[in-house]
JSON list of C-alpha atoms in Angstrom, two decimals:
[
{"chain": "A", "resi": 23, "resn": "MET", "atom": "CA", "xyz": [27.12, 6.10, 5.41]},
{"chain": "A", "resi": 24, "resn": "GLU", "atom": "CA", "xyz": [24.62, 6.42, 2.54]},
{"chain": "A", "resi": 25, "resn": "PHE", "atom": "CA", "xyz": [23.70, 9.82, 1.14]},
{"chain": "A", "resi": 26, "resn": "GLU", "atom": "CA", "xyz": [20.89, 10.97, -1.12]},
{"chain": "A", "resi": 27, "resn": "VAL", "atom": "CA", "xyz": [23.39, 12.89, -3.25]},
{"chain": "A", "resi": 28, "resn": "SER", "atom": "CA", "xyz": [26.71, 11.76, -4.69]},
{"chain": "A", "resi": 29, "resn": "PHE", "atom": "CA", "xyz": [29.92, 13.47, -5.73]},
{"chain": "A", "resi": 30, "resn": "LYS", "atom": "CA", "xyz": [28.86, 13.49, -9.38]},
{"chain": "A", "resi": 31, "resn": "ASP", "atom": "CA", "xyz": [25.81, 15.63, -8.53]},
{"chain": "A", "resi": 32, "resn": "LEU", "atom": "CA", "xyz": [27.94, 18.39, -7.01]},
{"chain": "A", "resi": 33, "resn": "LYS", "atom": "CA", "xyz": [30.49, 20.93, -8.16]},
{"chain": "A", "resi": 34, "resn": "PHE", "atom": "CA", "xyz": [33.25, 21.71, -5.68]},
{"chain": "A", "resi": 35, "resn": "THR", "atom": "CA", "xyz": [35.23, 24.95, -5.38]},
{"chain": "A", "resi": 36, "resn": "ASN", "atom": "CA", "xyz": [37.70, 26.35, -2.83]},
{"chain": "A", "resi": 37, "resn": "GLU", "atom": "CA", "xyz": [38.74, 29.67, -1.35]},
{"chain": "A", "resi": 38, "resn": "TYR", "atom": "CA", "xyz": [42.46, 30.17, -0.68]},
{"chain": "A", "resi": 39, "resn": "ASP", "atom": "CA", "xyz": [44.57, 32.34, 1.58]},
{"chain": "A", "resi": 40, "resn": "GLU", "atom": "CA", "xyz": [47.57, 34.42, 0.48]},
{"chain": "A", "resi": 41, "resn": "ASP", "atom": "CA", "xyz": [49.77, 31.33, 0.55]},
{"chain": "A", "resi": 42, "resn": "LYS", "atom": "CA", "xyz": [47.30, 29.49, -1.70]},
{"chain": "A", "resi": 43, "resn": "ASN", "atom": "CA", "xyz": [46.21, 27.13, 1.04]},
{"chain": "A", "resi": 44, "resn": "PRO", "atom": "CA", "xyz": [42.50, 26.27, 0.98]},
{"chain": "A", "resi": 45, "resn": "THR", "atom": "CA", "xyz": [40.53, 27.90, 3.78]},
{"chain": "A", "resi": 46, "resn": "LYS", "atom": "CA", "xyz": [36.97, 27.22, 2.71]},
{"chain": "A", "resi": 47, "resn": "SER", "atom": "CA", "xyz": [35.28, 24.70, 0.40]},
{"chain": "A", "resi": 48, "resn": "PHE", "atom": "CA", "xyz": [31.94, 24.95, -1.38]},
{"chain": "A", "resi": 49, "resn": "ALA", "atom": "CA", "xyz": [29.54, 22.45, -2.92]},
{"chain": "A", "resi": 50, "resn": "HIS", "atom": "CA", "xyz": [27.29, 23.80, -5.67]},
{"chain": "A", "resi": 51, "resn": "PHE", "atom": "CA", "xyz": [24.12, 21.90, -6.56]},
{"chain": "A", "resi": 52, "resn": "VAL", "atom": "CA", "xyz": [20.65, 22.23, -8.02]},
{"chain": "A", "resi": 53, "resn": "ASP", "atom": "CA", "xyz": [17.90, 21.90, -5.43]},
{"chain": "A", "resi": 54, "resn": "PRO", "atom": "CA", "xyz": [15.67, 19.01, -6.66]},
{"chain": "A", "resi": 55, "resn": "ILE", "atom": "CA", "xyz": [12.65, 20.51, -4.91]},
{"chain": "A", "resi": 56, "resn": "THR", "atom": "CA", "xyz": [12.86, 24.13, -6.10]},
{"chain": "A", "resi": 57, "resn": "GLY", "atom": "CA", "xyz": [15.06, 23.66, -9.17]},
{"chain": "A", "resi": 58, "resn": "LYS", "atom": "CA", "xyz": [17.24, 26.57, -8.03]},
{"chain": "A", "resi": 59, "resn": "LYS", "atom": "CA", "xyz": [21.02, 26.64, -7.77]},
{"chain": "A", "resi": 60, "resn": "ARG", "atom": "CA", "xyz": [22.36, 26.51, -4.23]},
{"chain": "A", "resi": 61, "resn": "LYS", "atom": "CA", "xyz": [25.59, 26.03, -2.34]},
{"chain": "A", "resi": 62, "resn": "VAL", "atom": "CA", "xyz": [26.86, 25.01, 1.08]},
{"chain": "A", "resi": 63, "resn": "SER", "atom": "CA", "xyz": [30.29, 25.49, 2.59]},
{"chain": "A", "resi": 64, "resn": "VAL", "atom": "CA", "xyz": [32.67, 24.17, 5.22]},
{"chain": "A", "resi": 65, "resn": "ASN", "atom": "CA", "xyz": [35.52, 26.04, 6.88]},
{"chain": "A", "resi": 66, "resn": "TRP", "atom": "CA", "xyz": [38.80, 24.15, 6.95]},
{"chain": "A", "resi": 67, "resn": "GLY", "atom": "CA", "xyz": [39.85, 25.66, 10.27]},
{"chain": "A", "resi": 68, "resn": "THR", "atom": "CA", "xyz": [36.54, 25.03, 12.03]},
{"chain": "A", "resi": 69, "resn": "TYR", "atom": "CA", "xyz": [36.38, 21.38, 10.97]},
{"chain": "A", "resi": 70, "resn": "LYS", "atom": "CA", "xyz": [40.16, 20.86, 11.16]},
{"chain": "A", "resi": 71, "resn": "ILE", "atom": "CA", "xyz": [40.21, 19.66, 7.58]},
{"chain": "A", "resi": 72, "resn": "SER", "atom": "CA", "xyz": [43.56, 18.46, 6.29]},
{"chain": "A", "resi": 73, "resn": "ASN", "atom": "CA", "xyz": [42.75, 17.56, 2.67]},
{"chain": "A", "resi": 74, "resn": "GLU", "atom": "CA", "xyz": [40.21, 18.17, -0.08]},
{"chain": "A", "resi": 75, "resn": "LYS", "atom": "CA", "xyz": [38.79, 14.64, 0.05]},
{"chain": "A", "resi": 76, "resn": "THR", "atom": "CA", "xyz": [37.69, 15.16, 3.65]},
{"chain": "A", "resi": 77, "resn": "ALA", "atom": "CA", "xyz": [36.20, 18.53, 2.74]},
{"chain": "A", "resi": 78, "resn": "MET", "atom": "CA", "xyz": [34.22, 16.98, -0.10]},
{"chain": "A", "resi": 79, "resn": "ARG", "atom": "CA", "xyz": [32.78, 14.26, 2.13]},
{"chain": "A", "resi": 80, "resn": "LEU", "atom": "CA", "xyz": [31.70, 16.85, 4.70]},
{"chain": "A", "resi": 81, "resn": "LEU", "atom": "CA", "xyz": [30.05, 18.89, 1.96]},
{"chain": "A", "resi": 82, "resn": "VAL", "atom": "CA", "xyz": [28.15, 15.87, 0.61]},
{"chain": "A", "resi": 83, "resn": "ALA", "atom": "CA", "xyz": [26.86, 15.16, 4.12]},
{"chain": "A", "resi": 84, "resn": "LYS", "atom": "CA", "xyz": [25.85, 18.80, 4.54]},
{"chain": "A", "resi": 85, "resn": "VAL", "atom": "CA", "xyz": [23.92, 18.88, 1.25]},
{"chain": "A", "resi": 86, "resn": "ASP", "atom": "CA", "xyz": [22.22, 15.63, 2.21]},
{"chain": "A", "resi": 87, "resn": "THR", "atom": "CA", "xyz": [21.09, 17.11, 5.54]},
{"chain": "A", "resi": 88, "resn": "VAL", "atom": "CA", "xyz": [19.73, 20.23, 3.83]},
{"chain": "A", "resi": 89, "resn": "LEU", "atom": "CA", "xyz": [17.70, 18.19, 1.33]},
{"chain": "A", "resi": 90, "resn": "LYS", "atom": "CA", "xyz": [16.29, 15.90, 4.01]},
{"chain": "A", "resi": 91, "resn": "LYS", "atom": "CA", "xyz": [15.12, 18.86, 6.10]},
{"chain": "A", "resi": 92, "resn": "GLU", "atom": "CA", "xyz": [13.47, 20.43, 3.06]},
{"chain": "A", "resi": 93, "resn": "ARG", "atom": "CA", "xyz": [11.67, 17.22, 2.18]},
{"chain": "A", "resi": 94, "resn": "ILE", "atom": "CA", "xyz": [10.32, 16.86, 5.72]},
{"chain": "A", "resi": 95, "resn": "MET", "atom": "CA", "xyz": [9.05, 20.44, 5.64]},
{"chain": "A", "resi": 96, "resn": "LYS", "atom": "CA", "xyz": [7.44, 19.94, 2.24]},
{"chain": "A", "resi": 97, "resn": "THR", "atom": "CA", "xyz": [5.64, 16.72, 3.17]},
{"chain": "A", "resi": 98, "resn": "GLY", "atom": "CA", "xyz": [4.39, 18.00, 6.51]},
{"chain": "A", "resi": 99, "resn": "GLY", "atom": "CA", "xyz": [6.56, 15.55, 8.40]},
{"chain": "A", "resi": 100, "resn": "VAL", "atom": "CA", "xyz": [5.16, 12.47, 6.63]},
{"chain": "A", "resi": 101, "resn": "GLN", "atom": "CA", "xyz": [8.11, 10.12, 6.30]},
{"chain": "A", "resi": 102, "resn": "ASN", "atom": "CA", "xyz": [6.80, 6.62, 6.91]},
{"chain": "A", "resi": 103, "resn": "PHE", "atom": "CA", "xyz": [3.93, 4.53, 5.59]},
{"chain": "A", "resi": 104, "resn": "GLY", "atom": "CA", "xyz": [1.92, 4.71, 8.81]},
{"chain": "A", "resi": 105, "resn": "HIS", "atom": "CA", "xyz": [1.78, 8.51, 8.69]},
{"chain": "A", "resi": 106, "resn": "LEU", "atom": "CA", "xyz": [0.73, 8.52, 5.05]},
{"chain": "A", "resi": 107, "resn": "LYS", "atom": "CA", "xyz": [-1.92, 5.87, 5.71]},
{"chain": "A", "resi": 108, "resn": "GLU", "atom": "CA", "xyz": [-3.48, 7.89, 8.52]},
{"chain": "A", "resi": 109, "resn": "LYS", "atom": "CA", "xyz": [-3.46, 11.13, 6.54]},
{"chain": "A", "resi": 110, "resn": "TRP", "atom": "CA", "xyz": [-5.23, 9.40, 3.65]},
{"chain": "A", "resi": 111, "resn": "PHE", "atom": "CA", "xyz": [-7.83, 7.80, 5.93]},
{"chain": "A", "resi": 112, "resn": "ASN", "atom": "CA", "xyz": [-8.60, 11.07, 7.73]},
{"chain": "A", "resi": 113, "resn": "SER", "atom": "CA", "xyz": [-9.22, 12.75, 4.39]},
{"chain": "A", "resi": 114, "resn": "TRP", "atom": "CA", "xyz": [-11.07, 9.86, 2.73]},
{"chain": "A", "resi": 115, "resn": "SER", "atom": "CA", "xyz": [-13.35, 9.08, 5.69]},
{"chain": "A", "resi": 116, "resn": "LEU", "atom": "CA", "xyz": [-15.03, 12.48, 5.38]},
{"chain": "A", "resi": 117, "resn": "THR", "atom": "CA", "xyz": [-16.46, 11.52, 1.99]},
{"chain": "A", "resi": 118, "resn": "VAL", "atom": "CA", "xyz": [-17.96, 8.06, 2.67]},
{"chain": "A", "resi": 119, "resn": "LYS", "atom": "CA", "xyz": [-20.56, 6.36, 4.86]},
{"chain": "A", "resi": 120, "resn": "PRO", "atom": "CA", "xyz": [-19.67, 5.31, 8.44]},
{"chain": "A", "resi": 121, "resn": "GLN", "atom": "CA", "xyz": [-20.04, 1.62, 7.55]},
{"chain": "A", "resi": 122, "resn": "SER", "atom": "CA", "xyz": [-17.39, 1.97, 4.86]},
{"chain": "A", "resi": 123, "resn": "THR", "atom": "CA", "xyz": [-15.00, 3.68, 7.26]},
{"chain": "A", "resi": 124, "resn": "ARG", "atom": "CA", "xyz": [-15.42, 0.91, 9.85]},
{"chain": "A", "resi": 125, "resn": "THR", "atom": "CA", "xyz": [-14.64, -1.81, 7.32]},
{"chain": "A", "resi": 126, "resn": "THR", "atom": "CA", "xyz": [-11.64, 0.04, 5.92]},
{"chain": "A", "resi": 127, "resn": "ARG", "atom": "CA", "xyz": [-10.33, 0.93, 9.37]},
{"chain": "A", "resi": 128, "resn": "SER", "atom": "CA", "xyz": [-10.48, -2.74, 10.33]},
{"chain": "A", "resi": 129, "resn": "ILE", "atom": "CA", "xyz": [-8.50, -3.78, 7.24]},
{"chain": "A", "resi": 130, "resn": "MET", "atom": "CA", "xyz": [-5.97, -0.99, 7.86]},
{"chain": "A", "resi": 131, "resn": "ALA", "atom": "CA", "xyz": [-5.48, -2.07, 11.46]},
{"chain": "A", "resi": 132, "resn": "THR", "atom": "CA", "xyz": [-5.42, -5.86, 11.15]},
{"chain": "A", "resi": 133, "resn": "VAL", "atom": "CA", "xyz": [-4.53, -6.80, 7.57]},
{"chain": "A", "resi": 134, "resn": "ILE", "atom": "CA", "xyz": [-2.40, -4.18, 5.80]},
{"chain": "A", "resi": 135, "resn": "PRO", "atom": "CA", "xyz": [0.28, -4.00, 8.56]},
{"chain": "A", "resi": 136, "resn": "ARG", "atom": "CA", "xyz": [0.96, -7.67, 7.90]},
{"chain": "A", "resi": 137, "resn": "MET", "atom": "CA", "xyz": [2.03, -6.68, 4.40]},
{"chain": "A", "resi": 138, "resn": "ILE", "atom": "CA", "xyz": [3.59, -3.24, 4.92]},
{"chain": "A", "resi": 139, "resn": "SER", "atom": "CA", "xyz": [4.92, -2.09, 8.29]},
{"chain": "A", "resi": 140, "resn": "ASP", "atom": "CA", "xyz": [3.75, 1.32, 9.49]},
{"chain": "A", "resi": 141, "resn": "GLU", "atom": "CA", "xyz": [7.36, 2.14, 10.36]},
{"chain": "A", "resi": 142, "resn": "ILE", "atom": "CA", "xyz": [8.88, 1.64, 6.92]},
{"chain": "A", "resi": 143, "resn": "LEU", "atom": "CA", "xyz": [10.15, 4.85, 5.31]},
{"chain": "A", "resi": 144, "resn": "LEU", "atom": "CA", "xyz": [8.33, 5.95, 2.18]},
{"chain": "A", "resi": 145, "resn": "THR", "atom": "CA", "xyz": [11.66, 6.21, 0.36]},
{"chain": "A", "resi": 146, "resn": "LEU", "atom": "CA", "xyz": [12.11, 2.45, 0.78]},
{"chain": "A", "resi": 147, "resn": "ILE", "atom": "CA", "xyz": [8.76, 1.47, -0.75]},
{"chain": "A", "resi": 148, "resn": "SER", "atom": "CA", "xyz": [9.62, 0.66, -4.36]},
{"chain": "A", "resi": 149, "resn": "PRO", "atom": "CA", "xyz": [7.58, -1.25, -6.97]},
{"chain": "A", "resi": 150, "resn": "LEU", "atom": "CA", "xyz": [9.86, -4.25, -6.47]},
{"chain": "A", "resi": 151, "resn": "TYR", "atom": "CA", "xyz": [9.36, -4.12, -2.70]},
{"chain": "A", "resi": 152, "resn": "LEU", "atom": "CA", "xyz": [5.57, -4.03, -3.09]},
{"chain": "A", "resi": 153, "resn": "GLN", "atom": "CA", "xyz": [5.56, -6.88, -5.59]},
{"chain": "A", "resi": 154, "resn": "GLU", "atom": "CA", "xyz": [7.66, -9.10, -3.32]},
{"chain": "A", "resi": 155, "resn": "ARG", "atom": "CA", "xyz": [5.57, -8.29, -0.25]},
{"chain": "A", "resi": 156, "resn": "TRP", "atom": "CA", "xyz": [2.31, -8.91, -2.16]},
{"chain": "A", "resi": 157, "resn": "THR", "atom": "CA", "xyz": [3.55, -12.31, -3.35]},
{"chain": "A", "resi": 158, "resn": "GLU", "atom": "CA", "xyz": [4.47, -13.36, 0.19]},
{"chain": "A", "resi": 159, "resn": "PHE", "atom": "CA", "xyz": [1.33, -11.83, 1.65]},
{"chain": "A", "resi": 160, "resn": "THR", "atom": "CA", "xyz": [-1.09, -13.59, -0.70]},
{"chain": "A", "resi": 161, "resn": "LYS", "atom": "CA", "xyz": [0.74, -16.88, -0.26]},
{"chain": "A", "resi": 162, "resn": "ASP", "atom": "CA", "xyz": [1.11, -17.13, 3.51]},
{"chain": "A", "resi": 163, "resn": "GLU", "atom": "CA", "xyz": [-1.29, -14.83, 5.36]},
{"chain": "A", "resi": 164, "resn": "LYS", "atom": "CA", "xyz": [-4.51, -16.21, 6.84]},
{"chain": "A", "resi": 165, "resn": "ALA", "atom": "CA", "xyz": [-7.62, -14.66, 8.34]},
{"chain": "A", "resi": 166, "resn": "PHE", "atom": "CA", "xyz": [-7.43, -14.35, 12.13]},
{"chain": "A", "resi": 167, "resn": "GLN", "atom": "CA", "xyz": [-11.02, -15.48, 12.72]},
{"chain": "A", "resi": 168, "resn": "THR", "atom": "CA", "xyz": [-11.13, -18.56, 10.49]},
{"chain": "A", "resi": 169, "resn": "GLY", "atom": "CA", "xyz": [-7.50, -19.52, 10.04]},
{"chain": "A", "resi": 170, "resn": "GLN", "atom": "CA", "xyz": [-8.24, -19.86, 6.33]},
{"chain": "A", "resi": 171, "resn": "PRO", "atom": "CA", "xyz": [-6.33, -18.07, 3.54]},
{"chain": "A", "resi": 172, "resn": "LEU", "atom": "CA", "xyz": [-7.48, -14.50, 3.04]},
{"chain": "A", "resi": 173, "resn": "SER", "atom": "CA", "xyz": [-10.42, -14.31, 0.64]},
{"chain": "A", "resi": 174, "resn": "SER", "atom": "CA", "xyz": [-10.19, -12.78, -2.81]},
{"chain": "A", "resi": 175, "resn": "SER", "atom": "CA", "xyz": [-12.58, -10.07, -1.59]},
{"chain": "A", "resi": 176, "resn": "THR", "atom": "CA", "xyz": [-10.23, -9.06, 1.25]},
{"chain": "A", "resi": 177, "resn": "LEU", "atom": "CA", "xyz": [-7.20, -9.11, -1.03]},
{"chain": "A", "resi": 178, "resn": "SER", "atom": "CA", "xyz": [-9.00, -6.92, -3.57]},
{"chain": "A", "resi": 179, "resn": "LYS", "atom": "CA", "xyz": [-9.89, -4.44, -0.82]},
{"chain": "A", "resi": 180, "resn": "VAL", "atom": "CA", "xyz": [-6.28, -4.34, 0.38]},
{"chain": "A", "resi": 181, "resn": "ARG", "atom": "CA", "xyz": [-5.06, -3.69, -3.16]},
{"chain": "A", "resi": 182, "resn": "ASN", "atom": "CA", "xyz": [-7.61, -0.92, -3.69]},
{"chain": "A", "resi": 183, "resn": "ILE", "atom": "CA", "xyz": [-6.78, 0.78, -0.37]},
{"chain": "A", "resi": 184, "resn": "LEU", "atom": "CA", "xyz": [-3.06, 0.75, -1.18]},
{"chain": "A", "resi": 185, "resn": "LYS", "atom": "CA", "xyz": [-3.73, 2.35, -4.57]},
{"chain": "A", "resi": 186, "resn": "GLN", "atom": "CA", "xyz": [-5.71, 5.11, -2.90]},
{"chain": "A", "resi": 187, "resn": "ILE", "atom": "CA", "xyz": [-3.09, 5.70, -0.19]},
{"chain": "A", "resi": 188, "resn": "PHE", "atom": "CA", "xyz": [-0.21, 6.08, -2.64]},
{"chain": "A", "resi": 189, "resn": "GLY", "atom": "CA", "xyz": [-2.37, 8.11, -5.03]},
{"chain": "A", "resi": 190, "resn": "PHE", "atom": "CA", "xyz": [-3.16, 10.46, -2.16]},
{"chain": "A", "resi": 191, "resn": "GLY", "atom": "CA", "xyz": [0.56, 10.79, -1.50]},
{"chain": "A", "resi": 192, "resn": "VAL", "atom": "CA", "xyz": [1.22, 11.82, -5.11]},
{"chain": "A", "resi": 193, "resn": "ILE", "atom": "CA", "xyz": [-1.66, 14.32, -5.26]},
{"chain": "A", "resi": 194, "resn": "ASN", "atom": "CA", "xyz": [-0.46, 15.99, -2.06]},
{"chain": "A", "resi": 195, "resn": "GLU", "atom": "CA", "xyz": [3.18, 16.01, -3.23]},
{"chain": "A", "resi": 196, "resn": "ILE", "atom": "CA", "xyz": [4.30, 13.69, -0.46]},
{"chain": "A", "resi": 197, "resn": "LEU", "atom": "CA", "xyz": [5.45, 11.21, -3.10]},
{"chain": "A", "resi": 198, "resn": "GLU", "atom": "CA", "xyz": [6.89, 11.96, -6.51]},
{"chain": "A", "resi": 199, "resn": "ALA", "atom": "CA", "xyz": [5.22, 8.87, -7.98]},
{"chain": "A", "resi": 200, "resn": "SER", "atom": "CA", "xyz": [3.11, 5.96, -6.80]},
{"chain": "A", "resi": 201, "resn": "PRO", "atom": "CA", "xyz": [5.06, 2.71, -6.44]},
{"chain": "A", "resi": 202, "resn": "MET", "atom": "CA", "xyz": [1.91, 0.95, -7.68]},
{"chain": "A", "resi": 203, "resn": "GLN", "atom": "CA", "xyz": [1.74, 2.92, -10.91]},
{"chain": "A", "resi": 204, "resn": "TYR", "atom": "CA", "xyz": [3.17, 0.17, -13.09]},
{"chain": "A", "resi": 205, "resn": "LEU", "atom": "CA", "xyz": [2.24, -2.82, -10.93]},
{"chain": "A", "resi": 206, "resn": "ASN", "atom": "CA", "xyz": [-0.52, -5.31, -11.50]},
{"chain": "A", "resi": 207, "resn": "LEU", "atom": "CA", "xyz": [-0.98, -6.99, -8.13]},
{"chain": "A", "resi": 208, "resn": "LYS", "atom": "CA", "xyz": [-3.05, -10.02, -8.98]},
{"chain": "A", "resi": 209, "resn": "VAL", "atom": "CA", "xyz": [-5.26, -12.06, -6.68]},
{"chain": "A", "resi": 210, "resn": "PRO", "atom": "CA", "xyz": [-4.07, -15.69, -6.88]},
{"chain": "A", "resi": 211, "resn": "LYS", "atom": "CA", "xyz": [-6.22, -17.91, -9.08]},
{"chain": "A", "resi": 212, "resn": "GLU", "atom": "CA", "xyz": [-6.87, -20.41, -6.29]},
{"chain": "A", "resi": 213, "resn": "ARG", "atom": "CA", "xyz": [-8.39, -17.65, -4.12]},
{"chain": "A", "resi": 214, "resn": "LEU", "atom": "CA", "xyz": [-10.77, -16.71, -6.90]},
{"chain": "A", "resi": 215, "resn": "GLU", "atom": "CA", "xyz": [-11.74, -20.37, -7.30]},
{"chain": "A", "resi": 216, "resn": "MET", "atom": "CA", "xyz": [-12.36, -20.67, -3.54]},
{"chain": "A", "resi": 217, "resn": "THR", "atom": "CA", "xyz": [-14.69, -17.68, -3.68]},
{"chain": "A", "resi": 218, "resn": "TYR", "atom": "CA", "xyz": [-16.54, -19.18, -6.64]},
{"chain": "A", "resi": 219, "resn": "GLU", "atom": "CA", "xyz": [-17.04, -22.47, -4.79]},
{"chain": "A", "resi": 220, "resn": "LYS", "atom": "CA", "xyz": [-18.44, -20.69, -1.73]},
{"chain": "A", "resi": 221, "resn": "LYS", "atom": "CA", "xyz": [-20.93, -18.79, -3.85]},
{"chain": "A", "resi": 222, "resn": "ARG", "atom": "CA", "xyz": [-21.87, -21.90, -5.81]},
{"chain": "A", "resi": 223, "resn": "PHE", "atom": "CA", "xyz": [-22.86, -23.78, -2.67]},
{"chain": "A", "resi": 224, "resn": "LYS", "atom": "CA", "xyz": [-25.31, -21.04, -1.75]},
{"chain": "A", "resi": 225, "resn": "PHE", "atom": "CA", "xyz": [-27.58, -22.18, -4.59]},
{"chain": "A", "resi": 226, "resn": "LEU", "atom": "CA", "xyz": [-29.28, -25.51, -5.26]},
{"chain": "A", "resi": 227, "resn": "GLU", "atom": "CA", "xyz": [-28.56, -27.57, -8.34]},
{"chain": "A", "resi": 228, "resn": "GLY", "atom": "CA", "xyz": [-31.44, -28.71, -10.57]},
{"chain": "A", "resi": 229, "resn": "GLU", "atom": "CA", "xyz": [-31.37, -32.29, -9.24]},
{"chain": "A", "resi": 230, "resn": "GLU", "atom": "CA", "xyz": [-31.42, -31.01, -5.65]},
{"chain": "A", "resi": 231, "resn": "ILE", "atom": "CA", "xyz": [-34.49, -28.89, -6.38]},
{"chain": "A", "resi": 232, "resn": "ASP", "atom": "CA", "xyz": [-36.30, -31.90, -7.91]},
{"chain": "A", "resi": 233, "resn": "TRP", "atom": "CA", "xyz": [-35.46, -34.02, -4.87]},
{"chain": "A", "resi": 234, "resn": "MET", "atom": "CA", "xyz": [-36.69, -31.31, -2.49]},
{"chain": "A", "resi": 235, "resn": "LEU", "atom": "CA", "xyz": [-39.97, -30.98, -4.37]},
{"chain": "A", "resi": 236, "resn": "GLU", "atom": "CA", "xyz": [-40.56, -34.73, -4.22]},
{"chain": "A", "resi": 237, "resn": "VAL", "atom": "CA", "xyz": [-39.94, -34.82, -0.47]},
{"chain": "A", "resi": 238, "resn": "LEU", "atom": "CA", "xyz": [-42.22, -31.86, 0.17]},
{"chain": "A", "resi": 239, "resn": "TYR", "atom": "CA", "xyz": [-44.93, -33.41, -1.97]},
{"chain": "A", "resi": 240, "resn": "ASP", "atom": "CA", "xyz": [-44.75, -36.75, -0.15]},
{"chain": "A", "resi": 241, "resn": "ILE", "atom": "CA", "xyz": [-44.89, -35.09, 3.26]},
{"chain": "A", "resi": 242, "resn": "THR", "atom": "CA", "xyz": [-47.83, -32.93, 2.28]},
{"chain": "A", "resi": 243, "resn": "THR", "atom": "CA", "xyz": [-49.89, -35.71, 0.73]},
{"chain": "A", "resi": 244, "resn": "ARG", "atom": "CA", "xyz": [-49.30, -37.98, 3.73]},
{"chain": "A", "resi": 245, "resn": "GLU", "atom": "CA", "xyz": [-50.45, -35.37, 6.23]},
{"chain": "A", "resi": 246, "resn": "ASN", "atom": "CA", "xyz": [-53.49, -34.32, 4.28]},
{"chain": "A", "resi": 247, "resn": "SER", "atom": "CA", "xyz": [-54.47, -36.24, 1.19]},
{"chain": "A", "resi": 248, "resn": "ARG", "atom": "CA", "xyz": [-57.13, -33.68, 0.36]},
{"chain": "A", "resi": 249, "resn": "VAL", "atom": "CA", "xyz": [-54.58, -30.87, -0.01]},
{"chain": "A", "resi": 250, "resn": "GLU", "atom": "CA", "xyz": [-53.61, -30.20, -3.56]},
{"chain": "A", "resi": 251, "resn": "PHE", "atom": "CA", "xyz": [-49.99, -29.20, -3.78]},
{"chain": "A", "resi": 252, "resn": "TYR", "atom": "CA", "xyz": [-49.05, -26.66, -6.43]},
{"chain": "A", "resi": 253, "resn": "PHE", "atom": "CA", "xyz": [-45.59, -25.58, -7.38]},
{"chain": "A", "resi": 254, "resn": "ASP", "atom": "CA", "xyz": [-45.73, -22.65, -9.72]},
{"chain": "A", "resi": 255, "resn": "SER", "atom": "CA", "xyz": [-42.86, -20.67, -11.18]},
{"chain": "A", "resi": 256, "resn": "ALA", "atom": "CA", "xyz": [-42.83, -18.25, -8.24]},
{"chain": "A", "resi": 257, "resn": "VAL", "atom": "CA", "xyz": [-42.12, -21.09, -5.79]},
{"chain": "A", "resi": 258, "resn": "LEU", "atom": "CA", "xyz": [-39.35, -22.48, -7.96]},
{"chain": "A", "resi": 259, "resn": "GLU", "atom": "CA", "xyz": [-37.80, -19.05, -8.27]},
{"chain": "A", "resi": 260, "resn": "SER", "atom": "CA", "xyz": [-37.86, -18.51, -4.50]},
{"chain": "A", "resi": 261, "resn": "LEU", "atom": "CA", "xyz": [-36.20, -21.88, -3.90]},
{"chain": "A", "resi": 262, "resn": "CYS", "atom": "CA", "xyz": [-33.44, -21.06, -6.35]},
{"chain": "A", "resi": 263, "resn": "HIS", "atom": "CA", "xyz": [-32.67, -17.88, -4.48]}
]
């Protein structure tokens, strides 16, 4: 069984009866939340303890339980990523336009869970965990609608939302530190290049514009030879956009 505290974090003492047999054991520790000195105890008779090693293990478990209960009370019951995500969204959505909330809600519901499960405990989300999940996520995940790799725009939004969620956790003392504080989650270069290519094809190249003008001119002069066809800078500008 894994505990949040270890033997080295505690100081153990005993109470003895007249025959110098231990009757009660204590574990002294500093509360990491309040910074105050505290202690817990176990009664040898109640727990049918036969040796000090058993008493020490029971005390470690008892301290661990106390600290876990205090942390739950302090964080308002927020223990997993899903709870933190919802608390952030409920707070953030009050400050932005409805369109922004719809977009973010969609990403939170359909994209982010594919990277970080709602059920994972916050204590398990480390910088290394996030880096590994981001690497796998950006490599393998595809958009549901197109079946194509997630765009650089979507990945950037996911990264930004995660930063805000964990930042919210720190500000509200749910987290001691953001696991993204020292991370630089990069969008893969090939995704950025894909986005560039898509944008590039929205605009005509110079040769394509010349060809279009020639075709338009031929069509116009054939239909009505008396029409004079002018292409001023305004027309060229509109074609380029």
